[in-house]
XYZ file of C-alpha atoms in Angstrom:
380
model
C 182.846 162.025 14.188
C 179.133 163.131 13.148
C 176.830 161.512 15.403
C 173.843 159.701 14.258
C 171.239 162.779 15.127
C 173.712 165.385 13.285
C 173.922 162.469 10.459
C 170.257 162.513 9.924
C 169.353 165.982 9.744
C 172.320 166.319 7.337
C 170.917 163.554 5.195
C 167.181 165.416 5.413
C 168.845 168.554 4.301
C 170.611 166.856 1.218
C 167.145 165.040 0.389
C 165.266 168.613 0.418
C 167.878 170.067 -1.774
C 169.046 172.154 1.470
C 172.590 171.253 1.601
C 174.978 173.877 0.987
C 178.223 172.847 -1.010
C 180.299 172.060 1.671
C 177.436 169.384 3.105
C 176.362 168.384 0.002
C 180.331 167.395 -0.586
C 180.130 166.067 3.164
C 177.517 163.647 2.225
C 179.137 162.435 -1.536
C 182.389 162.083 0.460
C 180.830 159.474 2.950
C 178.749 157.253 0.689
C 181.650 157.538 -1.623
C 183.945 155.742 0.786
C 182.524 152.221 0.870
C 183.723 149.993 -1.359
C 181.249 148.137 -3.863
C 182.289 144.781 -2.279
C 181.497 146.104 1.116
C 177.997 147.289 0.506
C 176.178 146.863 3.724
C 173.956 143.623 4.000
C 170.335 144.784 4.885
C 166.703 142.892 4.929
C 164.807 143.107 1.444
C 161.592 144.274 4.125
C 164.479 147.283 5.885
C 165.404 148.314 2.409
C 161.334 148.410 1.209
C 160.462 150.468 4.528
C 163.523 153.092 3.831
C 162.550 153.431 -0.033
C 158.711 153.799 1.278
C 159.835 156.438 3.914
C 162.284 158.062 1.583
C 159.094 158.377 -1.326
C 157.033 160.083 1.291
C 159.292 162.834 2.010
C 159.550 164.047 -1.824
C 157.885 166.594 -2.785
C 154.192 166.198 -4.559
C 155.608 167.154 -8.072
C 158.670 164.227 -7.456
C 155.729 161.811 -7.484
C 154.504 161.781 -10.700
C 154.433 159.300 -13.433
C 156.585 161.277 -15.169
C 160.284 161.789 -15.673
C 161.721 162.125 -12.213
C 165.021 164.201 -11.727
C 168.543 162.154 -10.845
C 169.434 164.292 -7.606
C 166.335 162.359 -5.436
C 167.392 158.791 -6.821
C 171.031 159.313 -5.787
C 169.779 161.208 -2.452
C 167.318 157.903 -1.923
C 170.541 155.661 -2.831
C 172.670 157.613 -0.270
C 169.732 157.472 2.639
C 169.800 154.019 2.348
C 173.068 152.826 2.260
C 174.178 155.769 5.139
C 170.862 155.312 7.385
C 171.643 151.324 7.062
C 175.479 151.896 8.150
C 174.501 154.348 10.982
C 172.114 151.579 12.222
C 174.682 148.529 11.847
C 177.621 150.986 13.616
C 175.101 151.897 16.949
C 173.486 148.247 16.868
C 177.246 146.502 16.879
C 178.906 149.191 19.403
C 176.083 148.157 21.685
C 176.530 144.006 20.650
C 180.468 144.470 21.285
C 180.424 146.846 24.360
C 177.840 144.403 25.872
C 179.525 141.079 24.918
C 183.096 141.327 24.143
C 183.003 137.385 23.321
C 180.811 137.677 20.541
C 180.648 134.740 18.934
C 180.725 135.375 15.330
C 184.317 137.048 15.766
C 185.770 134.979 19.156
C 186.185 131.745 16.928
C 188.866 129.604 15.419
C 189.229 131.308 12.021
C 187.406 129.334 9.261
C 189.163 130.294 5.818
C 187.768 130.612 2.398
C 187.932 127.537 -0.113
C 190.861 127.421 -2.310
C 192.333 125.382 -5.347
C 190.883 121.864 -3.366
C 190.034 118.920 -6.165
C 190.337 115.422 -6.599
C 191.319 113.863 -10.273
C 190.625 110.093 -11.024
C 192.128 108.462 -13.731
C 190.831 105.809 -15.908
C 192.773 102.860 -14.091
C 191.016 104.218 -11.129
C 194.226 105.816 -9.370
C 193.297 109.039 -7.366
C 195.282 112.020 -7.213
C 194.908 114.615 -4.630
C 195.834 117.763 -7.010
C 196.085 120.470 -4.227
C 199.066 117.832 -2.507
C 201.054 117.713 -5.935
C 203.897 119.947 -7.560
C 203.571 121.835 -10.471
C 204.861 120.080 -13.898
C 203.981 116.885 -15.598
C 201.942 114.694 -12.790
C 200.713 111.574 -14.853
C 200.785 110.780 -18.135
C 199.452 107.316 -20.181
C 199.450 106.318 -23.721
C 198.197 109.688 -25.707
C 198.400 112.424 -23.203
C 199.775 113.373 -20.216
C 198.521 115.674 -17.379
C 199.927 119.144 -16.526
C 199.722 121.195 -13.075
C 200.603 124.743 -13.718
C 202.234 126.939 -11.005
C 198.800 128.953 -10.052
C 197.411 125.321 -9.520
C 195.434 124.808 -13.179
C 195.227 121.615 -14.528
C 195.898 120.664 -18.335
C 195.737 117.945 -20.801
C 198.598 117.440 -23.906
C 197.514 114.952 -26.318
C 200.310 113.811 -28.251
C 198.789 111.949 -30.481
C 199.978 108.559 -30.292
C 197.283 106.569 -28.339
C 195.624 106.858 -32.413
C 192.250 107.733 -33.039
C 190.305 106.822 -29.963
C 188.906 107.341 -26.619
C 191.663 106.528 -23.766
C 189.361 106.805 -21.334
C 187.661 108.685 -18.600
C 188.580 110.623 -15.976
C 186.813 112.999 -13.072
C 187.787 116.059 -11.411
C 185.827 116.690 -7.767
C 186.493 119.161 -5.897
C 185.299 119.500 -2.020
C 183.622 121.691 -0.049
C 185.706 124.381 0.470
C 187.044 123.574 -2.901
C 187.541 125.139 -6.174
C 188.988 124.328 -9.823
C 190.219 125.337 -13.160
C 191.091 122.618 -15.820
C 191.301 122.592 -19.373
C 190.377 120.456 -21.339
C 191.850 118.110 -23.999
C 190.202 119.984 -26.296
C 191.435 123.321 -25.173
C 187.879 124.425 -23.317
C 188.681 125.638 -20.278
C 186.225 124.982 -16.902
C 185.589 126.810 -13.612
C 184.249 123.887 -10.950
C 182.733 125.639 -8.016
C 182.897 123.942 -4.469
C 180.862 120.735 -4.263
C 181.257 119.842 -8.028
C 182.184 117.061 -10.325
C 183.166 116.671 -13.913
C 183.639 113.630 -16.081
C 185.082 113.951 -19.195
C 187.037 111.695 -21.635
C 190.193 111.385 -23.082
C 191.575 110.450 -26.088
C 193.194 111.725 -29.889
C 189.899 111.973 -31.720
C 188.486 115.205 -31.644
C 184.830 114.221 -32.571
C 183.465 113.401 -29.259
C 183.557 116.602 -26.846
C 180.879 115.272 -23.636
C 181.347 115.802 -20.814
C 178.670 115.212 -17.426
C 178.019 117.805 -14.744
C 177.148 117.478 -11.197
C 177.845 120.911 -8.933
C 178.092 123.882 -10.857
C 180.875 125.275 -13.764
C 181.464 127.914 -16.042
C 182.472 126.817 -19.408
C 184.428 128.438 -22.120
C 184.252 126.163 -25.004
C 186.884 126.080 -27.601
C 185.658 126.816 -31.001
C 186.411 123.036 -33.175
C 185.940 121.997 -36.832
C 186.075 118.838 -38.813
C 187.915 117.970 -42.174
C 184.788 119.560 -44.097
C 184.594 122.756 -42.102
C 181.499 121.776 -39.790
C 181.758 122.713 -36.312
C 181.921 120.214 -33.440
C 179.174 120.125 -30.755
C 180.381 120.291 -27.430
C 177.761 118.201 -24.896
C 177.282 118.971 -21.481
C 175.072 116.213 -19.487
C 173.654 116.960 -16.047
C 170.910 114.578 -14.469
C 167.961 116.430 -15.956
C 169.497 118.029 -19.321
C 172.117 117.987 -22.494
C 173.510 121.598 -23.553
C 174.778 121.300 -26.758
C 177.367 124.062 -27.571
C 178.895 125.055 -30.678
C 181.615 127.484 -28.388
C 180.656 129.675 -26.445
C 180.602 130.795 -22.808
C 178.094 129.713 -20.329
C 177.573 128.781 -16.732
C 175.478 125.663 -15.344
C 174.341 125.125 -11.818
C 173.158 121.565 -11.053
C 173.541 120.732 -7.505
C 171.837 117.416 -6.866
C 170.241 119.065 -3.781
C 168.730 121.134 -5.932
C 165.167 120.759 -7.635
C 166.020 123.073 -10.700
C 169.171 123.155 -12.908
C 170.061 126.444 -14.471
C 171.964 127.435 -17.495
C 172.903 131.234 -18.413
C 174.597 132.141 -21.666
C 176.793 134.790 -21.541
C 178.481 134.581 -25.368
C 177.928 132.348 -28.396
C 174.488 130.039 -28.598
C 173.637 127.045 -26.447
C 170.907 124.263 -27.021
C 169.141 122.800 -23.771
C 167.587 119.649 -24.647
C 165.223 117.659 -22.930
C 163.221 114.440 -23.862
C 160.502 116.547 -24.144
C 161.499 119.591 -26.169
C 164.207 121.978 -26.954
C 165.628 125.675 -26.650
C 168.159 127.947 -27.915
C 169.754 129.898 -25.994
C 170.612 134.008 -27.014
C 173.516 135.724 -25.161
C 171.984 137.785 -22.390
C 169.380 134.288 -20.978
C 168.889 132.374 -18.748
C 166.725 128.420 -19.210
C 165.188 127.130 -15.522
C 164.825 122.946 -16.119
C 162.010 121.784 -13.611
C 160.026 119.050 -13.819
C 161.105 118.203 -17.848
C 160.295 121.893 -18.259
C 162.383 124.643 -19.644
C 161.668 128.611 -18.906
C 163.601 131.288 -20.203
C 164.101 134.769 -18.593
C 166.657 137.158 -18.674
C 169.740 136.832 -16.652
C 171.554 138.620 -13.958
C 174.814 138.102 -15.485
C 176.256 139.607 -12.099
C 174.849 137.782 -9.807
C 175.109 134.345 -11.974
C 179.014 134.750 -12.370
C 179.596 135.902 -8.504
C 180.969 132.819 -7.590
C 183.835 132.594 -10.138
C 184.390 136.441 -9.679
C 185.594 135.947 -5.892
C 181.957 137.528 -4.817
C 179.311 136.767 -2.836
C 176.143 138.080 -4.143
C 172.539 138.073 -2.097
C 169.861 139.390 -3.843
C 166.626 139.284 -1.655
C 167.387 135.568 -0.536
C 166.350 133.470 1.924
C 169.089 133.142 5.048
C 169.071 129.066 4.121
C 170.262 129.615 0.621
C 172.945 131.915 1.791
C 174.148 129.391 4.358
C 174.249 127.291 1.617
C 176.862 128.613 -0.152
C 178.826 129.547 3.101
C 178.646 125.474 3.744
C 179.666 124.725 0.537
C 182.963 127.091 0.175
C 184.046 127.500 4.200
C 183.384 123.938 4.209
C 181.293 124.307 7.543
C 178.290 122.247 8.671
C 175.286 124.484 9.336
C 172.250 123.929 12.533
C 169.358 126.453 12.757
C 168.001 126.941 16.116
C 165.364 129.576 16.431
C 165.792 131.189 13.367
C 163.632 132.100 10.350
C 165.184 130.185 7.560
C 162.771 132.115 4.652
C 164.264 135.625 5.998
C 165.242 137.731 3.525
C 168.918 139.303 3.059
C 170.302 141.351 0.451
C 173.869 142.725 -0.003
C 177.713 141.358 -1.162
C 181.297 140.525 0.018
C 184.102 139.064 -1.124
C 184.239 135.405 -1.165
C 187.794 135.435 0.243
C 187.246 137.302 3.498
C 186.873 135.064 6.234
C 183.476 133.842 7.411
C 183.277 135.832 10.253
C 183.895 138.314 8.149
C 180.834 137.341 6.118
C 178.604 136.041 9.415
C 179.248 139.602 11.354
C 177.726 141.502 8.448
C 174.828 139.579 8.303
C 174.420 139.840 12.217
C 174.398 143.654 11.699
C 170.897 143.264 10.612
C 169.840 142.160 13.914
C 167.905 139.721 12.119
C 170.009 136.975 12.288
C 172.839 135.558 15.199
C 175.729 133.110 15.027
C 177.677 131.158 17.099
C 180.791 129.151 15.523
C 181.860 125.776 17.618
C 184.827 124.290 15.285
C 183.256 123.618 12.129
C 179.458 124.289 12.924
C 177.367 127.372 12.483
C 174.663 127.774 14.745
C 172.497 129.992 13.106
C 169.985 131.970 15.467
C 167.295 134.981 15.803
């Protein structure tokens, strides 16, 4: 095994241009080996010290304004990721050799969410989806409900309830819960844990509105009337309307949060507020604050990590994070000591197990946690 002083002075060599082919392969070879999902999980103020270190090393002529050459930007890349690795694999040989109990692994296991919802029908009967066989598992005057075997829910209309609204019905899922349903219409939505979605039901195909709370992905089916003219489709949250002509999108509006978010991935959206409007272009991303709209470019990444089976931190705060470990282990969070506006950056796959997820952030050393049941005690 190359220990960590051989490590670095291989890793200055292949910065300097020193290597010779058998290092330089040496060094490819081990960065090369970590998956992306398993990228390590460093500090945004760790990975700003290393890129300032790193920039100080180059030579004068690698500082210029001008076009730098690839071979230092991969180097810097490799320094990074390999200095960060040697530093979690010496600081966690020293956490495990001195406490063998540690408490992010010595835990009940906590698993991932899974398919987890609720569905409530307009007479008000409740049907726990996740406890149901596949096949036909209600059905009324005009439709009936469908649970495939990989757990998705549909809607048949056959037509015979006539031309009007049935009635409404809600899909919830949990914490720890997650969805796919299509709709009557033949959209199809994601619900991420700690969602809701109301939507009605009926033969006419002239009303498609439906009302968020949580977060989903939409994939809107494309629909047309008698003349030819296409058929809004109206998403409502608590601070916004969407109006969609299909298209693919994603909204996040948590009630616990102060801003709703909509990204556009394909097609054209409308965000409309009471006071104003904007249209949407594939690629952005509208911020509603306040009965204000801002548009930026999106991280499409980042934005669809959820429904990907990802977890994705880009320079946040450790309180955001643990709020998306709440929401999908299902887990209750307490902060002693620690420094909820730190800063973490990295990914994993949403289906490991949390201590899984809680061990890489330890790595850091910036961050502890101990795991009674279905609390995380988050600590310096």
């Amino acid at each position: 095994m190359v220990q960590k002083k051989d490590a670095k002075q291989l890793l200055k060599k292949y910065l300097e241009g020193n290597c010779t082919d058998e290092e330089k392969a040496l060094v490819e070879a081990w960065y090369n080996q970590f998956e992306e999902n398993e990228r390590p999980l460093i500090t945004a103020q760790d990975q700003e010290l290393q890129l300032k270190e790193i920039r100080s090393k180059l030579p004068p002529h690698f500082k210029s304004p001008r076009a730098i050459p690839l071979w230092p930007i991969i180097a810097a890349t490799i320094v990074i990721a390999l200095l960060a690795t040697l530093h979690f694999y010496n600081s966690y040989s020293k956490k495990i050799a001195g406490n063998p109990n540690n408490d992010a692994r010595a835990t009940v296991k906590v698993q991932p969410a899974g398919n987890k919802a609720t569905l409530t029908l307009p007479n008000g009967k409740v049907i726990v989806l996740n406890d149901v066989k596949s096949g036909e598992i209600a059905q009324a005057t005009g439709f009936k409900i469908m649970k495939s075997k990989d757990g998705k829910l549909s809607y048949i209309i056959d037509g015979l309830g006539g031309n009007k609204e049935i009635g409404s019905n809600t899909i919830a899922t949990p914490r720890g819960g997650q969805y796919q349903i299509n709709l009557p219409d033949g959209s199809k939505v994601w619900l991420n844990a700690c969602s809701n979605l109301r939507f009605s039901v009926g033969s006419s195909p002239f009303k498609r509105e439906v009302e968020l709370t949580g977060e989903a992905y939409f994939e809107i089916a494309k629909k047309t009337d008698k003349l030819g003219n296409r058929l809004p489709f109206l998403v409502k949250t608590s601070t916004q309307t969407v109006e969609v002509l299909g298209t693919h999108f994603n909204i996040s509006a948590y009630r616990d949060e102060q801003k709703t978010t909509t990204t556009l991935l394909e097609g054209s959206v409308k965000i409309n507020l009471p006071t104003g409007s904007k249209l949407l272009k594939p690629g952005q991303q509208a911020t509603v604050q306040n009965n204000q709209i801002n548009t930026q470019e999106a991280d499409i990444e980042y934005v669809m990590a959820w429904k990907n089976g990802m977890f994705i931190f880009d320079d946040e705060p450790i309180e955001e994070i643990m709020k998306k470990i709440s929401n999908w282990y299902d887990v209750d969070v307490v902060y002693l000591d620690a420094d909820k506006k730190q800063l973490f950056g990295g990914s994993i796959s949403r289906y490991a197990e949390i201590g899984k997820v809680l061990e890489k952030l330890e790595l850091t050393n910036g961050v502890h946690f101990k795991i009674e049941g279905r609390r995380v005690i988050v600590m310096k």
